[in-house]
Short mmCIF file of C-alpha atoms in Angstrom, two decimals:
data_model
loop_
_atom_site.label_atom_id
_atom_site.label_comp_id
_atom_site.label_asym_id
_atom_site.label_seq_id
_atom_site.Cartn_x
_atom_site.Cartn_y
_atom_site.Cartn_z
CA UNK A 1 34.36 -131.28 1.43
CA UNK A 2 32.09 -128.30 1.17
CA UNK A 3 28.89 -128.43 -0.85
CA UNK A 4 30.55 -126.19 -3.43
CA UNK A 5 33.56 -128.51 -3.66
CA UNK A 6 31.31 -131.55 -3.97
CA UNK A 7 29.34 -129.82 -6.70
CA UNK A 8 32.52 -128.94 -8.57
CA UNK A 9 33.88 -132.48 -8.35
CA UNK A 10 30.59 -134.06 -9.44
CA UNK A 11 30.21 -131.58 -12.30
CA UNK A 12 33.62 -132.71 -13.53
CA UNK A 13 32.86 -136.41 -13.00
CA UNK A 14 29.49 -136.09 -14.75
CA UNK A 15 31.30 -135.47 -18.04
CA UNK A 16 32.11 -139.18 -18.01
CA UNK A 17 29.81 -142.10 -18.74
CA UNK A 18 27.58 -142.82 -15.74
CA UNK A 19 26.14 -146.33 -15.89
CA UNK A 20 23.74 -145.50 -13.06
CA UNK A 21 22.10 -142.87 -15.28
CA UNK A 22 22.63 -144.41 -18.72
CA UNK A 23 23.35 -148.17 -18.71
CA UNK A 24 25.51 -149.39 -21.58
CA UNK A 25 27.08 -152.68 -22.53
CA UNK A 26 30.73 -153.29 -23.34
CA UNK A 27 32.08 -150.72 -20.88
CA UNK A 28 33.24 -153.15 -18.21
CA UNK A 29 36.91 -154.06 -17.98
CA UNK A 30 39.76 -153.55 -15.53
CA UNK A 31 42.44 -152.19 -17.85
CA UNK A 32 41.50 -148.57 -17.25
CA UNK A 33 41.38 -148.98 -13.46
CA UNK A 34 44.74 -150.74 -13.43
CA UNK A 35 46.24 -148.02 -15.63
CA UNK A 36 44.93 -145.17 -13.49
CA UNK A 37 45.88 -146.83 -10.19
CA UNK A 38 49.43 -147.33 -11.46
CA UNK A 39 49.74 -143.66 -12.42
CA UNK A 40 48.55 -142.66 -8.96
CA UNK A 41 50.99 -144.89 -7.09
CA UNK A 42 48.54 -147.72 -6.43
CA UNK A 43 46.14 -146.24 -3.86
CA UNK A 44 44.25 -149.54 -3.91
CA UNK A 45 47.19 -151.01 -1.98
CA UNK A 46 47.27 -148.35 0.72
CA UNK A 47 45.83 -150.63 3.41
CA UNK A 48 44.41 -154.13 3.99
CA UNK A 49 40.81 -154.43 2.82
CA UNK A 50 37.67 -156.51 2.53
CA UNK A 51 35.78 -156.94 -0.76
CA UNK A 52 32.04 -157.68 -0.91
CA UNK A 53 29.94 -158.74 -3.92
CA UNK A 54 26.44 -160.18 -4.27
CA UNK A 55 22.94 -159.48 -5.56
CA UNK A 56 21.48 -158.25 -2.27
CA UNK A 57 22.86 -157.55 1.16
CA UNK A 58 26.34 -156.45 0.14
CA UNK A 59 25.78 -152.96 1.48
CA UNK A 60 24.69 -154.35 4.85
CA UNK A 61 27.63 -156.77 5.06
CA UNK A 62 30.03 -153.96 4.13
CA UNK A 63 28.59 -151.72 6.84
CA UNK A 64 28.72 -154.49 9.42
CA UNK A 65 32.36 -155.37 8.70
CA UNK A 66 33.38 -151.72 8.80
CA UNK A 67 31.50 -151.19 12.06
CA UNK A 68 33.16 -154.21 13.69
CA UNK A 69 36.61 -152.97 12.67
CA UNK A 70 35.82 -149.54 14.10
CA UNK A 71 34.64 -151.08 17.37
CA UNK A 72 37.98 -152.91 17.54
CA UNK A 73 39.70 -149.54 17.53
CA UNK A 74 40.77 -149.28 13.89
CA UNK A 75 40.24 -146.39 11.50
CA UNK A 76 38.18 -147.60 8.54
CA UNK A 77 37.29 -146.37 5.07
CA UNK A 78 33.98 -147.58 3.64
CA UNK A 79 33.06 -147.47 -0.05
CA UNK A 80 29.43 -148.14 -0.99
CA UNK A 81 26.78 -147.27 -3.56
CA UNK A 82 24.39 -145.73 -4.22
CA UNK A 83 24.11 -142.73 -1.95
CA UNK A 84 20.74 -141.49 -0.70
CA UNK A 85 21.13 -137.77 0.09
CA UNK A 86 24.83 -136.95 0.21
CA UNK A 87 27.51 -138.07 -2.24
CA UNK A 88 29.89 -138.58 0.69
CA UNK A 89 27.75 -141.52 1.82
CA UNK A 90 29.68 -143.46 -0.83
CA UNK A 91 33.07 -142.66 0.69
CA UNK A 92 33.03 -142.38 4.45
CA UNK A 93 33.91 -143.88 7.80
CA UNK A 94 31.51 -146.12 9.74
CA UNK A 95 30.66 -143.17 11.98
CA UNK A 96 30.39 -140.37 9.45
CA UNK A 97 32.36 -138.47 6.85
CA UNK A 98 36.05 -137.72 6.48
CA UNK A 99 37.32 -134.19 7.13
CA UNK A 100 36.67 -131.85 4.20
CA UNK A 101 40.33 -131.59 3.26
CA UNK A 102 40.55 -135.35 2.66
CA UNK A 103 37.89 -135.18 -0.04
CA UNK A 104 39.31 -131.98 -1.50
CA UNK A 105 42.88 -133.31 -1.71
CA UNK A 106 41.68 -136.58 -3.27
CA UNK A 107 39.63 -134.71 -5.87
CA UNK A 108 42.55 -132.45 -6.78
CA UNK A 109 44.98 -135.36 -7.08
CA UNK A 110 42.59 -137.37 -9.24
CA UNK A 111 41.68 -134.50 -11.55
CA UNK A 112 45.35 -133.67 -12.09
CA UNK A 113 46.20 -137.29 -12.89
CA UNK A 114 43.37 -137.60 -15.41
CA UNK A 115 44.21 -134.26 -17.03
CA UNK A 116 47.80 -135.39 -17.55
CA UNK A 117 46.72 -138.27 -19.82
CA UNK A 118 45.38 -137.56 -23.31
CA UNK A 119 42.05 -139.38 -23.75
CA UNK A 120 43.45 -141.51 -26.56
CA UNK A 121 46.21 -142.79 -24.26
CA UNK A 122 43.82 -144.54 -21.90
CA UNK A 123 43.71 -148.32 -22.54
CA UNK A 124 41.73 -149.09 -25.67
CA UNK A 125 41.11 -145.39 -26.18
CA UNK A 126 37.99 -145.76 -24.00
CA UNK A 127 37.17 -142.77 -21.78
CA UNK A 128 36.84 -143.21 -18.06
CA UNK A 129 33.48 -144.05 -16.53
CA UNK A 130 31.89 -142.18 -13.64
CA UNK A 131 32.10 -145.24 -11.39
CA UNK A 132 35.80 -145.73 -12.15
CA UNK A 133 36.43 -142.11 -11.20
CA UNK A 134 34.50 -142.41 -7.95
CA UNK A 135 36.18 -145.72 -7.08
CA UNK A 136 39.67 -144.27 -7.49
CA UNK A 137 38.51 -141.18 -5.60
CA UNK A 138 37.58 -143.44 -2.66
CA UNK A 139 40.96 -145.16 -2.74
CA UNK A 140 42.73 -141.81 -2.71
CA UNK A 141 40.60 -140.64 0.22
CA UNK A 142 41.54 -143.75 2.18
CA UNK A 143 45.23 -143.24 1.44
CA UNK A 144 45.16 -139.55 2.37
CA UNK A 145 43.24 -140.28 5.58
CA UNK A 146 45.67 -143.07 6.46
CA UNK A 147 42.97 -145.57 7.40
CA UNK A 148 43.95 -148.91 8.91
CA UNK A 149 41.44 -150.89 6.82
CA UNK A 150 39.14 -150.34 3.86
CA UNK A 151 35.88 -152.08 2.96
CA UNK A 152 34.83 -152.06 -0.70
CA UNK A 153 31.34 -152.88 -1.92
CA UNK A 154 31.18 -154.03 -5.55
CA UNK A 155 29.10 -151.85 -7.84
CA UNK A 156 27.89 -154.35 -10.45
CA UNK A 157 28.82 -157.99 -10.91
CA UNK A 158 32.33 -158.57 -9.66
CA UNK A 159 34.75 -159.94 -12.23
CA UNK A 160 34.97 -156.70 -14.23
CA UNK A 161 33.80 -154.26 -11.56
CA UNK A 162 36.07 -151.28 -10.95
CA UNK A 163 36.66 -152.38 -7.35
CA UNK A 164 38.19 -155.67 -8.47
CA UNK A 165 41.70 -154.24 -8.62
CA UNK A 166 42.02 -154.75 -4.86
CA UNK A 167 43.65 -157.78 -3.23
CA UNK A 168 41.67 -158.19 -0.01
CA UNK A 169 42.22 -160.03 3.24
CA UNK A 170 38.88 -161.71 2.64
CA UNK A 171 36.23 -161.75 -0.09
CA UNK A 172 32.52 -162.01 0.72
CA UNK A 173 29.61 -162.90 -1.56
CA UNK A 174 26.05 -162.26 -0.42
CA UNK A 175 22.97 -164.07 -1.83
CA UNK A 176 22.75 -164.38 -5.61
CA UNK A 177 19.60 -163.90 -7.65
CA UNK A 178 18.62 -162.89 -11.17
CA UNK A 179 19.56 -159.23 -11.67
CA UNK A 180 21.02 -157.11 -14.45
CA UNK A 181 20.63 -160.10 -16.74
CA UNK A 182 21.47 -158.09 -19.85
CA UNK A 183 24.96 -157.51 -18.42
CA UNK A 184 25.66 -160.44 -16.09
CA UNK A 185 23.89 -163.36 -17.77
CA UNK A 186 20.43 -164.87 -17.96
CA UNK A 187 20.83 -167.59 -15.30
CA UNK A 188 21.78 -167.52 -11.63
CA UNK A 189 24.75 -169.72 -12.50
CA UNK A 190 26.05 -167.21 -15.04
CA UNK A 191 25.54 -164.37 -12.58
CA UNK A 192 27.27 -166.41 -9.86
CA UNK A 193 30.27 -166.85 -12.14
CA UNK A 194 30.51 -163.06 -12.55
CA UNK A 195 30.25 -162.52 -8.79
CA UNK A 196 32.82 -165.26 -8.19
CA UNK A 197 35.22 -163.19 -10.26
CA UNK A 198 36.27 -161.43 -7.04
CA UNK A 199 37.76 -164.71 -5.75
CA UNK A 200 41.55 -164.43 -5.80
CA UNK A 201 44.45 -166.83 -5.39
CA UNK A 202 44.80 -167.93 -1.78
CA UNK A 203 42.31 -165.37 -0.40
CA UNK A 204 39.55 -166.83 1.83
CA UNK A 205 35.96 -166.45 0.68
CA UNK A 206 32.85 -166.21 2.84
CA UNK A 207 29.51 -166.83 1.14
CA UNK A 208 25.98 -166.37 2.38
CA UNK A 209 23.58 -169.30 1.94
CA UNK A 210 23.14 -170.04 -1.78
CA UNK A 211 21.20 -172.41 -4.05
CA UNK A 212 23.10 -175.62 -4.76
CA UNK A 213 23.91 -174.65 -8.34
CA UNK A 214 25.47 -171.39 -7.12
CA UNK A 215 27.46 -173.23 -4.45
CA UNK A 216 28.85 -175.47 -7.17
CA UNK A 217 30.01 -172.44 -9.18
CA UNK A 218 31.70 -170.94 -6.12
CA UNK A 219 33.36 -174.23 -5.17
CA UNK A 220 34.76 -174.70 -8.66
CA UNK A 221 36.12 -171.15 -8.75
CA UNK A 222 37.57 -171.38 -5.24
CA UNK A 223 39.32 -174.65 -6.06
CA UNK A 224 40.84 -173.07 -9.17
CA UNK A 225 42.29 -170.27 -7.06
CA UNK A 226 43.23 -172.41 -4.04
CA UNK A 227 40.96 -170.18 -1.96
CA UNK A 228 39.35 -171.49 1.23
CA UNK A 229 35.57 -171.23 0.82
CA UNK A 230 33.17 -171.01 3.77
CA UNK A 231 29.38 -170.94 3.58
CA UNK A 232 27.96 -169.10 6.56
CA UNK A 233 25.06 -171.50 7.04
CA UNK A 234 27.54 -174.39 7.32
CA UNK A 235 29.92 -172.68 9.75
CA UNK A 236 27.56 -170.51 11.82
CA UNK A 237 24.39 -171.43 13.70
CA UNK A 238 22.08 -168.43 13.50
CA UNK A 239 19.22 -167.76 15.91
CA UNK A 240 16.94 -164.76 15.45
CA UNK A 241 14.46 -163.64 18.09
CA UNK A 242 11.06 -162.36 17.12
CA UNK A 243 11.07 -158.60 16.64
CA UNK A 244 8.63 -158.37 19.56
CA UNK A 245 11.39 -159.73 21.83
CA UNK A 246 13.98 -157.38 20.42
CA UNK A 247 12.38 -153.98 20.69
CA UNK A 248 8.59 -154.22 20.32
CA UNK A 249 6.44 -154.81 23.39
CA UNK A 250 3.70 -156.75 21.64
CA UNK A 251 4.82 -157.25 18.06
CA UNK A 252 2.52 -154.54 16.73
CA UNK A 253 2.84 -151.18 18.48
CA UNK A 254 6.15 -149.45 17.87
CA UNK A 255 7.59 -147.37 20.68
CA UNK A 256 8.91 -144.02 19.56
CA UNK A 257 11.32 -143.66 22.49
CA UNK A 258 13.63 -146.47 21.38
CA UNK A 259 14.78 -147.86 18.05
CA UNK A 260 13.50 -151.16 16.76
CA UNK A 261 16.19 -153.83 16.90
CA UNK A 262 16.45 -157.56 16.28
CA UNK A 263 18.08 -160.02 18.67
CA UNK A 264 20.64 -162.24 16.93
CA UNK A 265 22.78 -165.08 18.28
CA UNK A 266 25.70 -166.49 16.27
CA UNK A 267 27.35 -169.75 17.32
CA UNK A 268 30.32 -171.37 15.59
CA UNK A 269 33.33 -173.55 16.40
CA UNK A 270 35.34 -170.61 15.06
CA UNK A 271 34.04 -168.34 17.85
CA UNK A 272 35.38 -168.66 21.39
CA UNK A 273 31.84 -168.15 22.64
CA UNK A 274 28.44 -167.29 21.20
CA UNK A 275 27.97 -163.79 19.82
CA UNK A 276 24.74 -162.26 21.12
CA UNK A 277 23.68 -158.83 19.95
CA UNK A 278 20.75 -156.62 18.93
CA UNK A 279 21.12 -155.27 15.40
CA UNK A 280 19.47 -152.18 13.94
CA UNK A 281 19.24 -153.62 10.43
CA UNK A 282 15.96 -155.54 10.44
CA UNK A 283 14.83 -158.75 8.75
CA UNK A 284 15.83 -162.41 8.89
CA UNK A 285 18.20 -161.86 5.96
CA UNK A 286 20.07 -159.30 8.06
CA UNK A 287 20.80 -162.07 10.52
CA UNK A 288 22.38 -163.97 7.63
CA UNK A 289 24.34 -160.85 6.68
CA UNK A 290 25.56 -160.59 10.27
CA UNK A 291 26.78 -164.19 10.11
CA UNK A 292 28.73 -163.46 6.91
CA UNK A 293 30.29 -160.32 8.40
CA UNK A 294 31.23 -162.02 11.67
CA UNK A 295 32.74 -164.98 9.84
CA UNK A 296 34.72 -162.70 7.52
CA UNK A 297 36.22 -160.74 10.41
CA UNK A 298 37.02 -163.90 12.37
CA UNK A 299 38.64 -165.51 9.31
CA UNK A 300 40.75 -162.49 8.34
CA UNK A 301 41.49 -161.04 11.78
CA UNK A 302 41.10 -163.82 14.37
CA UNK A 303 42.39 -161.68 17.25
CA UNK A 304 39.38 -159.35 17.19
CA UNK A 305 37.31 -160.47 20.20
CA UNK A 306 33.70 -161.57 20.07
CA UNK A 307 32.70 -158.56 22.16
CA UNK A 308 33.88 -156.21 19.40
CA UNK A 309 32.07 -158.26 16.79
CA UNK A 310 28.85 -158.10 18.83
CA UNK A 311 29.05 -154.35 19.46
CA UNK A 312 30.09 -153.65 15.87
CA UNK A 313 27.12 -155.55 14.48
CA UNK A 314 24.85 -153.66 16.88
CA UNK A 315 26.20 -150.28 15.73
CA UNK A 316 26.03 -151.00 11.99
CA UNK A 317 23.57 -148.79 10.17
CA UNK A 318 22.72 -148.23 6.54
CA UNK A 319 20.17 -145.64 5.35
CA UNK A 320 17.38 -146.88 3.12
CA UNK A 321 17.40 -150.47 4.37
CA UNK A 322 14.14 -150.89 6.26
CA UNK A 323 14.82 -147.53 7.82
CA UNK A 324 12.03 -146.46 10.17
CA UNK A 325 11.54 -142.72 10.60
CA UNK A 326 9.08 -141.32 13.13
CA UNK A 327 6.47 -138.80 12.09
CA UNK A 328 6.82 -135.09 12.77
CA UNK A 329 6.52 -131.71 11.11
CA UNK A 330 4.23 -131.40 8.12
CA UNK A 331 2.76 -134.92 8.44
CA UNK A 332 2.16 -135.39 12.17
CA UNK A 333 -0.34 -138.23 11.89
CA UNK A 334 1.85 -140.69 9.98
CA UNK A 335 3.09 -143.03 12.74
CA UNK A 336 6.10 -144.30 10.80
CA UNK A 337 7.72 -143.85 7.42
CA UNK A 338 9.63 -146.90 6.26
CA UNK A 339 12.29 -146.43 3.60
CA UNK A 340 13.62 -149.50 1.83
CA UNK A 341 15.47 -149.59 -1.48
CA UNK A 342 14.52 -153.20 -2.25
CA UNK A 343 14.25 -153.59 -6.02
CA UNK A 344 14.30 -157.33 -6.79
CA UNK A 345 11.67 -159.99 -6.21
CA UNK A 346 13.57 -161.66 -3.37
CA UNK A 347 14.54 -158.44 -1.62
CA UNK A 348 10.96 -157.12 -1.82
CA UNK A 349 9.70 -160.44 -0.42
CA UNK A 350 12.06 -160.07 2.53
CA UNK A 351 11.05 -156.46 3.03
CA UNK A 352 7.42 -157.53 3.16
CA UNK A 353 8.15 -160.31 5.66
CA UNK A 354 9.67 -157.74 7.99
CA UNK A 355 6.91 -155.22 7.31
CA UNK A 356 4.16 -157.72 8.11
CA UNK A 357 5.93 -158.87 11.28
CA UNK A 358 5.88 -155.29 12.52
CA UNK A 359 2.52 -154.03 11.29
CA UNK A 360 0.41 -157.15 10.97
CA UNK A 361 -2.96 -156.52 9.36
CA UNK A 362 -3.29 -152.85 10.26
CA UNK A 363 -4.04 -150.36 7.51
CA UNK A 364 -0.85 -149.40 5.67
CA UNK A 365 0.03 -147.37 2.58
CA UNK A 366 2.60 -147.92 -0.17
CA UNK A 367 4.58 -145.59 -2.43
CA UNK A 368 6.32 -147.60 -5.14
CA UNK A 369 8.55 -147.00 -8.14
CA UNK A 370 11.10 -149.12 -9.95
CA UNK A 371 13.47 -148.83 -12.87
CA UNK A 372 12.41 -150.14 -16.26
CA UNK A 373 14.76 -153.14 -16.09
CA UNK A 374 13.20 -154.64 -12.93
CA UNK A 375 10.86 -157.65 -12.81
CA UNK A 376 7.90 -155.55 -11.78
CA UNK A 377 5.39 -158.33 -12.52
CA UNK A 378 6.91 -160.56 -9.82
CA UNK A 379 7.41 -157.63 -7.46
CA UNK A 380 3.75 -156.59 -7.76
CA UNK A 381 2.69 -160.08 -6.68
CA UNK A 382 4.89 -159.76 -3.58
CA UNK A 383 3.16 -156.51 -2.61
CA UNK A 384 -0.49 -157.40 -3.16
CA UNK A 385 -2.91 -157.78 -0.28
CA UNK A 386 -0.93 -155.70 2.21
CA UNK A 387 -1.89 -152.08 1.53
CA UNK A 388 -5.11 -150.09 1.57
CA UNK A 389 -3.60 -147.31 -0.54
CA UNK A 390 -0.98 -147.70 -3.29
CA UNK A 391 0.69 -144.90 -5.26
CA UNK A 392 2.86 -145.68 -8.29
CA UNK A 393 5.37 -143.27 -9.78
CA UNK A 394 8.77 -142.93 -11.43
CA UNK A 395 11.99 -143.38 -9.41
CA UNK A 396 13.04 -139.76 -9.73
CA UNK A 397 14.75 -138.30 -12.76
CA UNK A 398 17.89 -140.47 -12.91
CA UNK A 399 16.53 -143.94 -13.61
CA UNK A 400 14.36 -144.73 -16.64
CA UNK A 401 10.95 -146.15 -15.79
CA UNK A 402 8.20 -147.92 -17.71
CA UNK A 403 5.01 -146.57 -16.15
CA UNK A 404 2.58 -148.39 -18.48
CA UNK A 405 4.24 -151.73 -17.71
CA UNK A 406 4.24 -150.96 -13.98
CA UNK A 407 0.54 -150.17 -14.05
CA UNK A 408 -0.25 -153.32 -16.04
CA UNK A 409 1.71 -155.42 -13.56
CA UNK A 410 -0.12 -154.07 -10.51
CA UNK A 411 -3.48 -154.34 -12.25
CA UNK A 412 -2.74 -157.96 -13.19
CA UNK A 413 -1.80 -158.65 -9.57
CA UNK A 414 -5.19 -157.33 -8.48
CA UNK A 415 -3.78 -154.27 -6.71
CA UNK A 416 -5.84 -151.08 -6.75
CA UNK A 417 -3.60 -148.07 -7.22
CA UNK A 418 -3.29 -144.46 -8.27
CA UNK A 419 -0.49 -143.45 -10.64
CA UNK A 420 1.37 -140.17 -10.87
CA UNK A 421 4.18 -139.66 -13.39
CA UNK A 422 5.68 -136.73 -11.50
CA UNK A 423 7.72 -138.19 -8.65
CA UNK A 424 7.49 -135.24 -6.29
CA UNK A 425 3.74 -134.92 -6.85
CA UNK A 426 3.36 -138.64 -6.11
CA UNK A 427 5.39 -138.31 -2.91
CA UNK A 428 3.24 -135.40 -1.77
CA UNK A 429 0.03 -137.31 -2.54
CA UNK A 430 1.20 -140.48 -0.78
CA UNK A 431 2.28 -138.57 2.32
CA UNK A 432 -0.98 -136.64 2.46
CA UNK A 433 -3.04 -139.84 2.13
CA UNK A 434 -1.05 -141.63 4.84
CA UNK A 435 -1.30 -138.62 7.12
CA UNK A 436 -5.06 -138.41 6.65
CA UNK A 437 -5.44 -142.13 7.41
CA UNK A 438 -2.84 -142.11 10.22
CA UNK A 439 -1.28 -145.09 8.45
CA UNK A 440 2.35 -146.22 8.18
CA UNK A 441 3.81 -145.55 4.73
CA UNK A 442 6.30 -147.90 3.04
CA UNK A 443 8.46 -146.29 0.35
CA UNK A 444 10.17 -148.99 -1.70
CA UNK A 445 11.20 -150.29 -5.12
CA UNK A 446 14.20 -148.06 -5.75
CA UNK A 447 16.96 -146.30 -3.83
CA UNK A 448 16.36 -143.37 -6.14
CA UNK A 449 12.74 -143.14 -4.99
CA UNK A 450 13.93 -143.32 -1.38
CA UNK A 451 16.33 -140.47 -2.08
CA UNK A 452 13.61 -138.35 -3.70
CA UNK A 453 11.21 -138.97 -0.80
CA UNK A 454 13.81 -138.12 1.84
CA UNK A 455 14.81 -134.99 -0.04
CA UNK A 456 11.14 -133.96 -0.24
CA UNK A 457 10.66 -134.53 3.47
CA UNK A 458 13.84 -132.68 4.33
CA UNK A 459 12.58 -129.72 2.34
CA UNK A 460 9.25 -129.81 4.15
CA UNK A 461 11.04 -130.19 7.52
CA UNK A 462 9.06 -133.37 8.16
CA UNK A 463 12.13 -135.35 9.21
CA UNK A 464 13.50 -134.92 12.69
#
């Protein structure tokens, strides 16, 4: 799909309500998706699939499952959100993008189907949403490409998410935490119930480790649907080597000639032998994600050998998840740029665990932004004491931010900072400061900030 074709499709789609840009309540239901899928000949049924929900880690699990399937020799369609630099990141294969004509044919088919229905004839008279359009677009791409399997990452929640029209081989739920409370509920149990809405009659479910109250919600829902429920920490013994053993010679100095990886061993009675691999997605939680992905593949497709699972996990990659980029170009003295879209308390905590394991007590800089609906007070506490230079800004132009609240939160946490409302100016200032200090720079708090920073660097030719 050429840049012009992408622009044309997105210009059309942008006429519809985009929750990512303008969150609204009372727009979530499945009637519209079911209606549109029926009119298009049910593209959601074009191939067997996996369905992944959760508060954090669902993108990683989706990528891992898709990568394993590809290593086993299958063609795979992968649907994820958000994208960082290219819209096609949402609808792709594990190894890259589909041919241009796949995207173009899907866009034409979808636009024609929508145009044939008067707006008032859609269920409830409600117009389509942007995410519904993109979800159906992905399904059409997978059907046109003739993929063997599809992997769908839930957008928000689960029960009423646009992806929940699929009937998968296996459902996966990654760790649950408080998020989007105005839409999903004010307790982890309420949020768990929404995520558990992807559980279907007779379809096995793989869950990451969860608090006991969340496990109880999942068990109750699984029993109701006669769905076999597996918790990865009960079925898989996970061993993670120190990062120094997996790609760092001494735990501190990164080598630029090879990527940083993490040694993971998965043992289970369900595996014929232990799965040993080195994964590119870093952090102890990524080991847990690998266990979920391996268990899901083994449960749904038991004939896929352990060797394919190991190599698939090793090949899995997801931009913006503790992504380390080496310095070059306009900022030659920055040893590493680390991009991570963590935007909840728990995910930021995990990001910082990984960051400290790599960089220890050396001088490091931070560029941070988050959307207005995030728990920035708790996040600021997670970040204090680790950076000699902190720059706060807005997460680009798409997400609303509350700069005064952000500044109050960091001040209350005892973090010295500079603040710049203009995102691009803040990125430039943070990069210049890190370059002058020859310090690693962590960019975190929002995928939208990560996207803005990468776009800035691409424009300055600072990325290799």
